[in-house]
Coordinates of C-alpha atoms and ligand atoms in Angstrom, one line a residue:
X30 CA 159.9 -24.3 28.9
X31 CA 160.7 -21.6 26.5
X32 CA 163.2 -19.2 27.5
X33 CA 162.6 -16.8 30.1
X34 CA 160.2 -14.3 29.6
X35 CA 158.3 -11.0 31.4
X36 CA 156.5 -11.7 34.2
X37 CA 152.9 -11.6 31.7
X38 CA 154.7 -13.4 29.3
X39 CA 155.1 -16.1 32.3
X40 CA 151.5 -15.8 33.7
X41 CA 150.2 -16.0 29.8
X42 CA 152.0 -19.6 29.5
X43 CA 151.2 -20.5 33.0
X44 CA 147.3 -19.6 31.7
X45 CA 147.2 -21.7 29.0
X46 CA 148.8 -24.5 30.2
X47 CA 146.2 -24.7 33.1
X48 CA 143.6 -24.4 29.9
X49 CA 144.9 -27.1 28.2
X50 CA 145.1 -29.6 31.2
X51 CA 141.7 -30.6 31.5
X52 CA 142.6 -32.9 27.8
X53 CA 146.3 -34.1 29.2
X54 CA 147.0 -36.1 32.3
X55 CA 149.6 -34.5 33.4
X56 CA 150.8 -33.3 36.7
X57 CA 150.2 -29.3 37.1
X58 CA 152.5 -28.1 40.2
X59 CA 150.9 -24.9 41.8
X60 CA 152.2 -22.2 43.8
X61 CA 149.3 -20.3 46.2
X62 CA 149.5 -18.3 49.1
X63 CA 147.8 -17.5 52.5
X64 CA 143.8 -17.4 52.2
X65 CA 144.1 -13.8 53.4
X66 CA 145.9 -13.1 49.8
X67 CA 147.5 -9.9 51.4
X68 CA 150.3 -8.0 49.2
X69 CA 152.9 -10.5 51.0
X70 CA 150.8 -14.0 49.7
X71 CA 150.3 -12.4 46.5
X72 CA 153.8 -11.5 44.9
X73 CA 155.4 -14.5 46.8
X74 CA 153.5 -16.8 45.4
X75 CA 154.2 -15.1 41.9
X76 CA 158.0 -14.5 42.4
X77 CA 158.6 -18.4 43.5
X78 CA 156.6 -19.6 40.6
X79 CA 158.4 -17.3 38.6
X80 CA 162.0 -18.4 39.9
X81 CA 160.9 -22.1 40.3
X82 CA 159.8 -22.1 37.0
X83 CA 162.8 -20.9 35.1
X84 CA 165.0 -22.1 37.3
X85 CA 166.3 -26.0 36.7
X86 CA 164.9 -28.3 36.7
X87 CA 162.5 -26.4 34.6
X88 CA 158.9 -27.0 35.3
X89 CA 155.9 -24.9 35.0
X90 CA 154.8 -23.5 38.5
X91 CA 151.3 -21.9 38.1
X92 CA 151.0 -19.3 40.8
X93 CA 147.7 -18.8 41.8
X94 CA 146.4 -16.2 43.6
X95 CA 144.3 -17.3 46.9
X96 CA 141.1 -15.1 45.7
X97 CA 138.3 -15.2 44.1
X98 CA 138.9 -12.5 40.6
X99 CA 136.2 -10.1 42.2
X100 CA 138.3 -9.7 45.5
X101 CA 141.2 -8.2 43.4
X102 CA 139.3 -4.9 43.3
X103 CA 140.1 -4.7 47.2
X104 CA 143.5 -4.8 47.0
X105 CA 144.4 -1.5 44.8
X106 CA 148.1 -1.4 46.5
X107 CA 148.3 -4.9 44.4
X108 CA 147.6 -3.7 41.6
X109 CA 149.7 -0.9 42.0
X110 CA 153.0 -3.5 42.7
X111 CA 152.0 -4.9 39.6
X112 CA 151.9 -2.1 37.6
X113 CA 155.4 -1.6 38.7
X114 CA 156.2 -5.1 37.2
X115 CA 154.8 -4.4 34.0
X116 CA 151.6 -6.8 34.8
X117 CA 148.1 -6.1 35.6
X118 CA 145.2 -7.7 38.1
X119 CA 143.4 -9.3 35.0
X120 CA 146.8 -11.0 33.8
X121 CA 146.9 -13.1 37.1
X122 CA 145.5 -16.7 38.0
X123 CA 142.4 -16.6 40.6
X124 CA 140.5 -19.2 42.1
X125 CA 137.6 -18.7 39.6
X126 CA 140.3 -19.4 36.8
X127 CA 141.0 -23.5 38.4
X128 CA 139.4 -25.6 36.5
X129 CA 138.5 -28.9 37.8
X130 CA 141.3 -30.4 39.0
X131 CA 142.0 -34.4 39.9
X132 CA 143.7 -33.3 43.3
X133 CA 146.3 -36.5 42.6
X134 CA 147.2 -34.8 39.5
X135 CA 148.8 -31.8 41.2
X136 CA 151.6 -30.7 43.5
X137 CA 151.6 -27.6 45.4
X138 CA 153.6 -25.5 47.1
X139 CA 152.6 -22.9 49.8
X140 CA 153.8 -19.5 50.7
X141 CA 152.9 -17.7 53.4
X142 CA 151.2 -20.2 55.0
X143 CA 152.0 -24.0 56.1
X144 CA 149.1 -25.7 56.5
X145 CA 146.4 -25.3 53.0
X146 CA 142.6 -24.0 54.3
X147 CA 139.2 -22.8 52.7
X148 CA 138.0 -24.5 49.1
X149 CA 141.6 -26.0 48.7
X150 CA 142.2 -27.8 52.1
X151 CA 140.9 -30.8 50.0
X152 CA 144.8 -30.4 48.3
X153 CA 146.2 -31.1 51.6
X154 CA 147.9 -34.6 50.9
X155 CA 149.8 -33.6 47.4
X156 CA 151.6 -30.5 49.5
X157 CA 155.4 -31.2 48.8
X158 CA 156.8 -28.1 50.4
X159 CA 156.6 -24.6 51.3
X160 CA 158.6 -20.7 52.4
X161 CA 157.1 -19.6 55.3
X162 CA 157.1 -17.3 58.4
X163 CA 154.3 -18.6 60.5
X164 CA 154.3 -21.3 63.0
X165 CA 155.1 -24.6 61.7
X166 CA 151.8 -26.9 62.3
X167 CA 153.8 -29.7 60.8
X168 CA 151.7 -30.3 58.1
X169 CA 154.1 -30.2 55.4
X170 CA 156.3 -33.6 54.8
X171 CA 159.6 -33.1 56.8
X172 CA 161.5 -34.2 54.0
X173 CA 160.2 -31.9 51.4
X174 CA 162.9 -30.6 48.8
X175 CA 162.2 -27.2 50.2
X176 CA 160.6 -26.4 53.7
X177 CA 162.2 -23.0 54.7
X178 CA 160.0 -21.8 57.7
X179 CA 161.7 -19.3 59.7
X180 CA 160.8 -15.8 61.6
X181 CA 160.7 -12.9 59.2
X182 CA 158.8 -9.7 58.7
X183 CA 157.8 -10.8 55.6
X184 CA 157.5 -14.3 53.8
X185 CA 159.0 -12.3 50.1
X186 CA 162.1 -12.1 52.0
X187 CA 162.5 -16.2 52.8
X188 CA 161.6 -16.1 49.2
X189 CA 163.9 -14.1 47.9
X190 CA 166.6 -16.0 50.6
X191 CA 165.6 -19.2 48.8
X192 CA 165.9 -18.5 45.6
X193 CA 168.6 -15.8 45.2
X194 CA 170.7 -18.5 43.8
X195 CA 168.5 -19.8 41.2
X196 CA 167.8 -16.3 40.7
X197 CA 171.9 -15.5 39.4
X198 CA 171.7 -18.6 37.7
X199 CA 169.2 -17.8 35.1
X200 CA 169.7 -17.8 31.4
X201 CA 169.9 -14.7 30.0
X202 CA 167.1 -12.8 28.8
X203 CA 166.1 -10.2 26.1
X204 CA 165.5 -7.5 28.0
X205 CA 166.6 -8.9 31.5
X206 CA 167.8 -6.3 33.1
X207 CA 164.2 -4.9 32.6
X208 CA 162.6 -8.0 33.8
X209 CA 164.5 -8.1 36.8
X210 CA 163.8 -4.8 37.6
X211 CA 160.0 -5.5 37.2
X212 CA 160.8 -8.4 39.4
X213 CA 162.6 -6.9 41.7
X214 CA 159.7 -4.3 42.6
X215 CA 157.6 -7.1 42.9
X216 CA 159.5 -8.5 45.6
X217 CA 160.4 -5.2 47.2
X218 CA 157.0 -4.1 47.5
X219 CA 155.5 -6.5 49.8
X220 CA 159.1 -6.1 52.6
X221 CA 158.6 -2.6 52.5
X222 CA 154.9 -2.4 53.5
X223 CA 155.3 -5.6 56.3
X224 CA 158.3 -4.1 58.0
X225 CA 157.2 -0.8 57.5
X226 CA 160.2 0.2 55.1
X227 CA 162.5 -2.1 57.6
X228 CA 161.7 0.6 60.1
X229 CA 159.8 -1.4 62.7
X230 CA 162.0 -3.0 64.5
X231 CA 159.9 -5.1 65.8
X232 CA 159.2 -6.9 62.8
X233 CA 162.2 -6.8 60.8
X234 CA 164.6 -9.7 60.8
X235 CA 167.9 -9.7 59.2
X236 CA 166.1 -11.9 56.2
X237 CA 164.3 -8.5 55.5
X238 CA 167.4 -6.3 55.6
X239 CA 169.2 -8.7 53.7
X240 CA 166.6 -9.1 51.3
X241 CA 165.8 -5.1 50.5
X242 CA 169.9 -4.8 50.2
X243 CA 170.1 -7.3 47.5
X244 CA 166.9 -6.5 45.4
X245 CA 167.5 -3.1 45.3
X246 CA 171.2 -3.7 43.2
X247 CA 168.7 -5.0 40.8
X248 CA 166.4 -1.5 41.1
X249 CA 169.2 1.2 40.4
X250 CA 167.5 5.1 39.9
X251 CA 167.1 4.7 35.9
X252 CA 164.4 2.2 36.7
X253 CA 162.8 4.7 38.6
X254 CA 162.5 3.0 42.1
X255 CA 162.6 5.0 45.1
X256 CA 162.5 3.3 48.5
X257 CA 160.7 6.3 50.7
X258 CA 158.4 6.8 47.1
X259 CA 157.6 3.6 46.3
X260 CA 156.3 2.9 50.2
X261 CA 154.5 5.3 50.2
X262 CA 152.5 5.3 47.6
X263 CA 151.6 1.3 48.3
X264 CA 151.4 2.3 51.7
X265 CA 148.8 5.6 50.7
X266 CA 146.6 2.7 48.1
X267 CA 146.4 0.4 50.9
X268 CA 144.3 2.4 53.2
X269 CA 142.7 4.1 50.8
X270 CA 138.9 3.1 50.7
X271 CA 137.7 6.1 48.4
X272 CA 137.6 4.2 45.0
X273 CA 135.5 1.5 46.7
X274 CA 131.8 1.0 46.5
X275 CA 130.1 0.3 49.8
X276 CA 129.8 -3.1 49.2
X277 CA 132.9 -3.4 48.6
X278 CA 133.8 -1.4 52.1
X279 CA 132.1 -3.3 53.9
X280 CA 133.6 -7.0 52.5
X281 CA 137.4 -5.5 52.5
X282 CA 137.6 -7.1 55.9
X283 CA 135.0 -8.8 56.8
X284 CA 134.3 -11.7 59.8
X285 CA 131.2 -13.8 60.3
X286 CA 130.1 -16.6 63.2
X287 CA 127.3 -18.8 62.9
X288 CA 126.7 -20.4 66.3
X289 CA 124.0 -20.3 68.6
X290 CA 121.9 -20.3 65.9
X291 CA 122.8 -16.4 64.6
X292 CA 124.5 -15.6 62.0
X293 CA 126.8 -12.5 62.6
X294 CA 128.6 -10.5 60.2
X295 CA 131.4 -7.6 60.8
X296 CA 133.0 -5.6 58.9
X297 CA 135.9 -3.0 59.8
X298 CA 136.2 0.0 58.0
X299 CA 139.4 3.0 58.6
X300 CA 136.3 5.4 57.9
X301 CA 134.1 7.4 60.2
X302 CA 130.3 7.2 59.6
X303 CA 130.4 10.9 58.7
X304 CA 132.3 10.1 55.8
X305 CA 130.5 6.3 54.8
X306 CA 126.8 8.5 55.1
X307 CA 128.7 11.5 52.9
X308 CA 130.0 8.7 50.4
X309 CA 126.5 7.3 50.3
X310 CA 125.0 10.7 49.6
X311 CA 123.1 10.3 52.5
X312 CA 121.5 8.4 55.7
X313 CA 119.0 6.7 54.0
X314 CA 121.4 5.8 51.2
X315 CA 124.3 4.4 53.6
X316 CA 121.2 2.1 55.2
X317 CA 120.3 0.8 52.2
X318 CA 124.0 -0.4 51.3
X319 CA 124.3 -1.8 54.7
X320 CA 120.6 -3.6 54.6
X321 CA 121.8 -4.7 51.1
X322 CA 125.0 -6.4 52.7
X323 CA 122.8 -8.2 55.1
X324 CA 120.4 -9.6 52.9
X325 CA 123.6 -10.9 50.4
X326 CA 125.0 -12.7 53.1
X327 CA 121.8 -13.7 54.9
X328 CA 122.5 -12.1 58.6
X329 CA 120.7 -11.9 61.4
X330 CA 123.2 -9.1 63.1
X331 CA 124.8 -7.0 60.7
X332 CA 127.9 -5.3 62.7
X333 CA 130.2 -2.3 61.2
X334 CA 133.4 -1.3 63.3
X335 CA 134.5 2.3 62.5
X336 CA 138.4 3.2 63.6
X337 CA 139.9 6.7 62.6
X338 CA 142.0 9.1 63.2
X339 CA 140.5 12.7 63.8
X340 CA 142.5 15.7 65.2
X341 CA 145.5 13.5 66.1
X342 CA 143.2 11.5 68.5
X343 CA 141.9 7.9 68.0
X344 CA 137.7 7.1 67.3
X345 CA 135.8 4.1 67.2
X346 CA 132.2 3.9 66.1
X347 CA 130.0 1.1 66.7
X348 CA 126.4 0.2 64.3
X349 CA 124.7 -2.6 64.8
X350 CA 121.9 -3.8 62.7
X351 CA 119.2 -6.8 63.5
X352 CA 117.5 -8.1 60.2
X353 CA 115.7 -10.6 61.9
X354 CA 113.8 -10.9 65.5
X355 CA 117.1 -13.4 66.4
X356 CA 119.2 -10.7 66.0
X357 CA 116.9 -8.0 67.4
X358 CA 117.4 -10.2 70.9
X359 CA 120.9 -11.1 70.3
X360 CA 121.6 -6.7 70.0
X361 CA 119.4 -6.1 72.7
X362 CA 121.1 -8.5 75.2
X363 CA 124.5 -6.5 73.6
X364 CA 123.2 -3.4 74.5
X365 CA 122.0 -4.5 78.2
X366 CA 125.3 -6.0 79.2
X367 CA 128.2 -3.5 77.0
X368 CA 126.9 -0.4 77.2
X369 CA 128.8 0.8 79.6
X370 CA 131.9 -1.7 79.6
X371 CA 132.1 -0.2 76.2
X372 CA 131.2 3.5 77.2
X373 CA 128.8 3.4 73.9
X374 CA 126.8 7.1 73.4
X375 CA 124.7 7.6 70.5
X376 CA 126.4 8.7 67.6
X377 CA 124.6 11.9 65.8
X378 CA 122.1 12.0 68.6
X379 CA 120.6 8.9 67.2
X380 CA 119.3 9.4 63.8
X381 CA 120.4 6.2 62.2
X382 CA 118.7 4.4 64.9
X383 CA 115.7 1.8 64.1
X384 CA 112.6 0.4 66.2
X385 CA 111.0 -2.3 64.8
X386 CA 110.5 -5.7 65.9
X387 CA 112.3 -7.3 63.4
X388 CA 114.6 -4.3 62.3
X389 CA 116.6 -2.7 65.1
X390 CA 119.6 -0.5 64.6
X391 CA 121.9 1.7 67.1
X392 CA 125.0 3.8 66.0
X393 CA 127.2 4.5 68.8
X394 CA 130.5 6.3 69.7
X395 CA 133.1 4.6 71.2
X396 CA 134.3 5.7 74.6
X397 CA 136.5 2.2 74.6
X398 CA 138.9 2.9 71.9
X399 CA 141.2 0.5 73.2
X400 CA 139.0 -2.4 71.9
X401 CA 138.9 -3.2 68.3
X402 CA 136.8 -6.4 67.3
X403 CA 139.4 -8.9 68.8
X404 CA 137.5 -7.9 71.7
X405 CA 134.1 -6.7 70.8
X406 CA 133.3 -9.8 68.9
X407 CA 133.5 -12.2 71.6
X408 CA 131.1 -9.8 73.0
X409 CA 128.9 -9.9 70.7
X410 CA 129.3 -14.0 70.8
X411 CA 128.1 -14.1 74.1
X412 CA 125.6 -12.2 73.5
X413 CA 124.0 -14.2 71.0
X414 CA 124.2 -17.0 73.3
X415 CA 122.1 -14.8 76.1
X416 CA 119.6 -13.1 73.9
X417 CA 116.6 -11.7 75.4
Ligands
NAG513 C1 147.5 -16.6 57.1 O1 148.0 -15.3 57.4 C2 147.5 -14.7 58.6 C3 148.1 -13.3 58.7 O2 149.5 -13.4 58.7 C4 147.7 -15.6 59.8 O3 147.1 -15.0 60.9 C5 147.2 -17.0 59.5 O4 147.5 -17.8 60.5 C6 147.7 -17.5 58.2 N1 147.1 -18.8 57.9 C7 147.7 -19.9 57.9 C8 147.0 -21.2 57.6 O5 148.9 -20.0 58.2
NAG514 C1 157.6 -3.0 69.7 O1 157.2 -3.8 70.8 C2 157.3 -3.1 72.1 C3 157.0 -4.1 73.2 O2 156.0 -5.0 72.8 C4 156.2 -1.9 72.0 O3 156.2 -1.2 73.2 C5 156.6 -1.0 70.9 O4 155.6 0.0 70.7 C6 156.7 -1.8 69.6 N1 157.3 -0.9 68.5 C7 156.7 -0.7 67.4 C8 157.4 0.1 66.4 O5 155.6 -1.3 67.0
MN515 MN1 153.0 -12.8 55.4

């Protein structure tokens, strides 16, 4: 290991060793977070590489981020950590960037999560340890070198607990106050935005407090950091769907079921359909990005879930589009039995609405603001089981 470097110095070795592998046989170790790659999987999975890696013993740790590259583009509040450590989205490691891999020539270690899902679950058995803050499912091997699992508000903070050690320990650096400033915001980032700047109390643990306290020696004001700024503007990127296209909207947090023989598809959006038809440039438009989104992922029911704020009062918005006479019954039986439970009206006195046998769409208000899709899919579940 050469001496230790930036964090794109690091993620420019960790990229070429992972190019070079596919000639040598020998062991890559890997460091990936939770398949919902949210701010907290991200920069734990590159600070413990980072720390692991120049640490001793020193091995590479590749940290790979738990994504496909195109996803990145969702996450602007990551980029915006990153651009606070120096590093940009197209420096890091994606899942489009794994080559193939002999799964008993790697190691990995998890962050985040415990228990390794999606396109890597086939990784499962070479798991030798992991940070965590979910429930243990007692996956990883008890006697693992390091199996920190414990409560926190965020998973950077059991990090951070872990390594703080190996952290003082390192050689010293051109330039390492600088790095560790970079690194430090890095770190910081993630704690702020999970614990709500350690202000939710009931998230924060005293793994968080501890954690802020000690990163932010490493962030004095000549570095530019401010606690209350930096939150902020993460926080502001985070919810912030303006720079995305409406593809893009309607992937950022996306859900689909397949069972009963429809295949259902939801997207949530923090966006009122006033303002998705606006960003369109108009009705017609906004259909044919949603009609798009349906035919990319082959849907019978396309479903779009609106929540906003609006004059200091709470909306919810409902669409639901049939592509196919299966979903055309499957939204009809939806309509019969949740009308009212759900106290749906027309939105805009119904002018997105379709009547067709194979193409059916309703846009509705809300009445029943208190449910959110944890309740309105199960809904719509059952209803593809009763379709008319
Ligand atoms: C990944 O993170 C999400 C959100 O914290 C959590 O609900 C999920 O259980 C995690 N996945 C695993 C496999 O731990
Ligand atoms: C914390 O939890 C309590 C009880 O579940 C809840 O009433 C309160 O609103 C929560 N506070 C925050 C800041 O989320
Ligand atoms: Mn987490």
């Amino acid at each position: 290991m050469p001496a230790r470097a930036s964090l794109s110095a690091f993620l420019a070795t960790a990229r070429s060793a992972l190019a070079a592998s596919a000639s040598k046989k020998q062991t890559l170790t890997f460091v990936v977070g939770n398949e919902s790659a949210d701010l907290d999987s991200l920069c734990s999975a590159l600070l413990f590489a980072y720390l692991r890696t120049y640490g001793s013993p020193q091995t590479l740790h590749i940290p790979l981020c738990h994504l496909p590259r195109d996803d990145l583009t969702l996450r602007p509040e990551f980029t915006e950590v990153l651009r606070r450590a120096a590093t940009s989205p197209d420096d890091v490691i994606t899942l489009d960037d794994l080559p193939e891999l002999d799964a008993t020539n790697t190691q990995w270690l998890l962050v985040d999560h415990n228990c390794l899902t999606g396109h890597l679950e086939l990784f499962n058995k070479q798991v030798v340890g992991c940070v965590d803050h979910h429930t243990d499912e007692g996956k990883v091997p008890q006697e693992s070198e390091v199996r920190l699992i414990e409560k926190s508000g965020s998973c950077m903070s059991l990090v951070v607990t872990h390594c703080r050690e190996a952290w003082e320990k390192l050689k010293d650096a051109d330039k390492a106050t600088e790095i560790d400033a970079q690194l430090a915001h890095l770190a910081v980032g993630p704690i702020l935005i999970d614990t709500q700047k350690l202000g939710d109390k009931n998230k924060t643990t005293s793994f968080d407090e501890d954690a802020v306290q000690y990163l932010e020696t490493k962030l004095p004001s000549a570095t530019g950091y401010d606690r209350t700024n930096f939150f902020s503007d993460v926080a502001k990127l985070k919810g912030d769907i303006s720079p995305l296209s409406m593809r893009d909207i309607l992937r950022k947090d996306y859900k689909e079921w397949d069972d009963s023989g429809v295949k259902l598809g939801t997207s949530s959006v923090p966006a009122h359909f006033g303002y998705l038809t606006e960003k369109a440039g108009s009705s017609d438009a906004l259909l044919d990005g949603i009609k798009r989104w349906g035919t990319e992922k082959d849907l019978d029911l396309v479903t779009v879930l609106t929540a906003f704020t609006n004059e200091a009062s709470f909306h919810r918005e409902l669409l639901l589009f049939a592509r196919t006479e299966k979903g055309v019954a499957t939204a009809k039986a939806f309509e019969k039995d949740y009308t009212e439970k759900l106290q749906l009206s027309p939105w805009s006195s119904g002018k997105l609405d379709l009547d067709e046998q194979s193409q059916w769409l309703r846009c509705w208000t809300q009445g029943r603001v208190e449910n959110s899709r944890k309740q309105v899919a199960p809904m719509l579940r059952e209803a593809m089981k009763a379709k008319i």
